[in-house]
């Protein structure tokens, strides 16, 4: 497995070198809106610690990320009055991973509405901003 790259996009977001629509932060984790959402309210949870994916993350960092993923899952269901929630997590190119800093996708789901393609269209920043605010309010 390749080494962790300090210049991956999510590391830049964590350092504040790249903008994002932040949803939540604590000492170990950070959450923000996915720029190419597969559905309304699609957001991402990452550890602050450097980890490429589930294969190299420290167990305590993974536990923190999962706890935040559960917290955010409840918040998105409340914020969007969703019927369910889908969690995705990809590892290495063969596993579908595109950005090499561990992340969990949280996607609110609605009866009869299919997911849009992975890494499809860029969302309007105003919509991302409004959706981030909705989730924050539901936390
Ligand atoms: P994965 O590595 O899980 O296969 O996919 C990476 C995810 O990160 C995709 O859902 C993609 O839309 C999202 N993404 C890629 N670049 C950026 C970015 O610069 N900002 C944000 N907020 N999301 C991104």
mmCIF file of C-alpha atoms and ligand atoms in Angstrom:
data_model
loop_
_atom_site.group_PDB
_atom_site.id
_atom_site.type_symbol
_atom_site.label_atom_id
_atom_site.label_comp_id
_atom_site.label_asym_id
_atom_site.label_seq_id
_atom_site.Cartn_x
_atom_site.Cartn_y
_atom_site.Cartn_z
ATOM 1 C CA UNK A 1 0.000 0.000 0.000
ATOM 2 C CA UNK A 2 1.271 3.503 -0.825
ATOM 3 C CA UNK A 3 2.288 5.852 1.995
ATOM 4 C CA UNK A 4 -0.021 8.598 3.245
ATOM 5 C CA UNK A 5 0.279 11.699 1.031
ATOM 6 C CA UNK A 6 0.199 14.950 3.061
ATOM 7 C CA UNK A 7 -0.967 16.836 -0.019
ATOM 8 C CA UNK A 8 -4.182 14.894 -0.636
ATOM 9 C CA UNK A 9 -7.284 17.105 -0.964
ATOM 10 C CA UNK A 10 -8.735 16.238 2.443
ATOM 11 C CA UNK A 11 -5.409 16.932 4.205
ATOM 12 C CA UNK A 12 -5.477 20.362 2.547
ATOM 13 C CA UNK A 13 -9.067 20.887 3.744
ATOM 14 C CA UNK A 14 -8.017 19.920 7.301
ATOM 15 C CA UNK A 15 -5.131 22.416 7.201
ATOM 16 C CA UNK A 16 -7.441 25.125 5.881
ATOM 17 C CA UNK A 17 -5.506 25.288 2.599
ATOM 18 C CA UNK A 18 -8.640 24.321 0.624
ATOM 19 C CA UNK A 19 -12.178 25.578 1.296
ATOM 20 C CA UNK A 20 -15.067 23.318 2.295
ATOM 21 C CA UNK A 21 -18.575 23.548 3.689
ATOM 22 C CA UNK A 22 -17.894 22.433 7.258
ATOM 23 C CA UNK A 23 -20.608 20.579 9.165
ATOM 24 C CA UNK A 24 -18.925 19.430 12.375
ATOM 25 C CA UNK A 25 -15.571 19.303 14.151
ATOM 26 C CA UNK A 26 -14.219 17.867 17.393
ATOM 27 C CA UNK A 27 -10.714 17.079 18.621
ATOM 28 C CA UNK A 28 -10.393 13.876 16.560
ATOM 29 C CA UNK A 29 -12.772 14.267 13.608
ATOM 30 C CA UNK A 30 -13.997 16.710 10.960
ATOM 31 C CA UNK A 31 -17.074 16.603 8.693
ATOM 32 C CA UNK A 32 -17.968 18.564 5.558
ATOM 33 C CA UNK A 33 -20.215 18.431 2.504
ATOM 34 C CA UNK A 34 -19.231 16.250 -0.458
ATOM 35 C CA UNK A 35 -18.641 18.574 -3.411
ATOM 36 C CA UNK A 36 -20.198 16.090 -5.875
ATOM 37 C CA UNK A 37 -23.090 14.724 -3.810
ATOM 38 C CA UNK A 38 -24.798 11.461 -4.696
ATOM 39 C CA UNK A 39 -27.928 12.780 -3.016
ATOM 40 C CA UNK A 40 -29.183 15.769 -1.049
ATOM 41 C CA UNK A 41 -27.205 16.192 2.182
ATOM 42 C CA UNK A 42 -24.286 13.880 1.234
ATOM 43 C CA UNK A 43 -21.445 14.643 3.637
ATOM 44 C CA UNK A 44 -18.089 13.124 4.614
ATOM 45 C CA UNK A 45 -16.492 12.334 7.982
ATOM 46 C CA UNK A 46 -12.708 12.126 8.317
ATOM 47 C CA UNK A 47 -10.195 11.624 11.138
ATOM 48 C CA UNK A 48 -7.851 14.509 11.866
ATOM 49 C CA UNK A 49 -5.061 11.948 12.149
ATOM 50 C CA UNK A 50 -3.236 11.046 8.959
ATOM 51 C CA UNK A 51 -4.683 7.775 7.669
ATOM 52 C CA UNK A 52 -4.878 6.644 4.063
ATOM 53 C CA UNK A 53 -7.866 4.366 4.640
ATOM 54 C CA UNK A 54 -9.267 1.604 6.846
ATOM 55 C CA UNK A 55 -6.148 -0.507 6.277
ATOM 56 C CA UNK A 56 -3.757 1.807 8.131
ATOM 57 C CA UNK A 57 -5.930 3.862 10.507
ATOM 58 C CA UNK A 58 -5.278 3.520 14.253
ATOM 59 C CA UNK A 59 -8.154 1.779 16.029
ATOM 60 C CA UNK A 60 -8.856 4.736 18.341
ATOM 61 C CA UNK A 61 -9.060 7.151 15.370
ATOM 62 C CA UNK A 62 -11.407 4.765 13.577
ATOM 63 C CA UNK A 63 -13.598 4.556 16.685
ATOM 64 C CA UNK A 64 -13.809 8.364 16.788
ATOM 65 C CA UNK A 65 -14.735 8.555 13.100
ATOM 66 C CA UNK A 66 -17.456 5.931 13.508
ATOM 67 C CA UNK A 67 -18.896 7.758 16.520
ATOM 68 C CA UNK A 68 -19.049 10.984 14.486
ATOM 69 C CA UNK A 69 -20.521 9.076 11.531
ATOM 70 C CA UNK A 70 -23.357 7.847 13.745
ATOM 71 C CA UNK A 71 -23.929 11.317 15.164
ATOM 72 C CA UNK A 72 -24.023 12.874 11.696
ATOM 73 C CA UNK A 73 -26.247 10.073 10.352
ATOM 74 C CA UNK A 74 -28.882 10.914 12.953
ATOM 75 C CA UNK A 75 -28.504 14.612 12.162
ATOM 76 C CA UNK A 76 -28.953 14.201 8.379
ATOM 77 C CA UNK A 77 -32.037 12.019 8.831
ATOM 78 C CA UNK A 78 -33.520 14.725 11.052
ATOM 79 C CA UNK A 79 -32.357 17.637 8.868
ATOM 80 C CA UNK A 80 -33.750 16.251 5.601
ATOM 81 C CA UNK A 81 -36.587 14.140 7.019
ATOM 82 C CA UNK A 82 -34.914 11.187 5.275
ATOM 83 C CA UNK A 83 -36.346 7.659 5.110
ATOM 84 C CA UNK A 84 -32.919 6.119 5.621
ATOM 85 C CA UNK A 85 -29.185 6.693 5.342
ATOM 86 C CA UNK A 86 -26.445 4.980 3.348
ATOM 87 C CA UNK A 87 -22.832 4.837 4.577
ATOM 88 C CA UNK A 88 -20.074 4.207 2.033
ATOM 89 C CA UNK A 89 -16.360 3.769 2.652
ATOM 90 C CA UNK A 90 -13.859 2.838 -0.101
ATOM 91 C CA UNK A 91 -10.278 1.542 0.203
ATOM 92 C CA UNK A 92 -7.504 1.626 -2.415
ATOM 93 C CA UNK A 93 -8.109 2.012 -6.177
ATOM 94 C CA UNK A 94 -9.540 -1.502 -6.508
ATOM 95 C CA UNK A 95 -11.950 -0.664 -3.687
ATOM 96 C CA UNK A 96 -13.175 2.492 -5.447
ATOM 97 C CA UNK A 97 -11.190 5.014 -3.383
ATOM 98 C CA UNK A 98 -10.398 8.306 -5.127
ATOM 99 C CA UNK A 99 -9.133 10.503 -2.266
ATOM 100 C CA UNK A 100 -6.482 8.936 -0.042
ATOM 101 C CA UNK A 101 -7.427 10.227 3.390
ATOM 102 C CA UNK A 102 -9.842 7.907 5.214
ATOM 103 C CA UNK A 103 -13.453 9.074 4.901
ATOM 104 C CA UNK A 104 -16.960 7.796 5.490
ATOM 105 C CA UNK A 105 -19.737 8.953 3.167
ATOM 106 C CA UNK A 106 -23.108 9.711 4.791
ATOM 107 C CA UNK A 107 -25.939 9.911 2.267
ATOM 108 C CA UNK A 108 -29.534 10.579 3.335
ATOM 109 C CA UNK A 109 -31.928 8.308 1.408
ATOM 110 C CA UNK A 110 -35.508 8.773 0.287
ATOM 111 C CA UNK A 111 -37.949 6.060 -0.814
ATOM 112 C CA UNK A 112 -37.862 5.679 -4.613
ATOM 113 C CA UNK A 113 -34.865 8.001 -5.182
ATOM 114 C CA UNK A 114 -31.716 6.383 -6.572
ATOM 115 C CA UNK A 115 -28.186 7.546 -5.832
ATOM 116 C CA UNK A 116 -26.545 9.785 -8.429
ATOM 117 C CA UNK A 117 -23.183 8.594 -9.868
ATOM 118 C CA UNK A 118 -20.067 8.537 -7.665
ATOM 119 C CA UNK A 119 -18.050 11.744 -8.291
ATOM 120 C CA UNK A 120 -20.634 13.028 -10.776
ATOM 121 C CA UNK A 121 -21.640 16.672 -11.056
ATOM 122 C CA UNK A 122 -20.350 19.506 -8.867
ATOM 123 C CA UNK A 123 -23.105 20.946 -6.648
ATOM 124 C CA UNK A 124 -23.982 24.655 -6.521
ATOM 125 C CA UNK A 125 -21.942 26.058 -3.571
ATOM 126 C CA UNK A 126 -25.026 27.909 -2.285
ATOM 127 C CA UNK A 127 -26.887 24.605 -1.980
ATOM 128 C CA UNK A 128 -23.932 23.000 -0.173
ATOM 129 C CA UNK A 129 -23.783 25.967 2.181
ATOM 130 C CA UNK A 130 -27.524 25.758 2.942
ATOM 131 C CA UNK A 131 -27.392 21.976 3.448
ATOM 132 C CA UNK A 132 -24.376 22.247 5.783
ATOM 133 C CA UNK A 133 -26.336 24.761 7.856
ATOM 134 C CA UNK A 134 -29.391 22.451 7.961
ATOM 135 C CA UNK A 135 -27.248 19.595 9.276
ATOM 136 C CA UNK A 136 -25.548 21.818 11.861
ATOM 137 C CA UNK A 137 -28.968 22.904 13.120
ATOM 138 C CA UNK A 138 -30.000 19.247 13.526
ATOM 139 C CA UNK A 139 -26.913 18.258 15.538
HETATM 140 P P1 LIG B 1 -13.868 8.141 -2.636
HETATM 141 O O1 LIG B 1 -12.407 8.330 -2.350
HETATM 142 O O2 LIG B 1 -14.680 7.823 -1.427
HETATM 143 O O3 LIG B 1 -14.111 7.137 -3.756
HETATM 144 O O4 LIG B 1 -14.452 9.491 -3.238
HETATM 145 C C1 LIG B 1 -14.020 10.761 -2.827
HETATM 146 C C2 LIG B 1 -15.201 11.661 -2.573
HETATM 147 O O5 LIG B 1 -14.697 12.952 -2.303
HETATM 148 C C3 LIG B 1 -16.186 11.795 -3.754
HETATM 149 O O6 LIG B 1 -17.504 11.578 -3.279
HETATM 150 C C4 LIG B 1 -15.985 13.221 -4.226
HETATM 151 O O7 LIG B 1 -17.182 13.800 -4.692
HETATM 152 C C5 LIG B 1 -15.451 13.923 -3.003
HETATM 153 N N1 LIG B 1 -14.536 15.004 -3.294
HETATM 154 C C6 LIG B 1 -13.518 14.993 -4.197
HETATM 155 N N2 LIG B 1 -12.856 16.154 -4.180
HETATM 156 C C7 LIG B 1 -13.452 16.933 -3.238
HETATM 157 C C8 LIG B 1 -13.204 18.266 -2.759
HETATM 158 O O8 LIG B 1 -12.291 18.965 -3.192
HETATM 159 N N3 LIG B 1 -14.029 18.722 -1.784
HETATM 160 C C9 LIG B 1 -15.046 17.976 -1.277
HETATM 161 N N4 LIG B 1 -15.794 18.543 -0.323
HETATM 162 N N5 LIG B 1 -15.310 16.733 -1.702
HETATM 163 C C10 LIG B 1 -14.518 16.210 -2.672
#
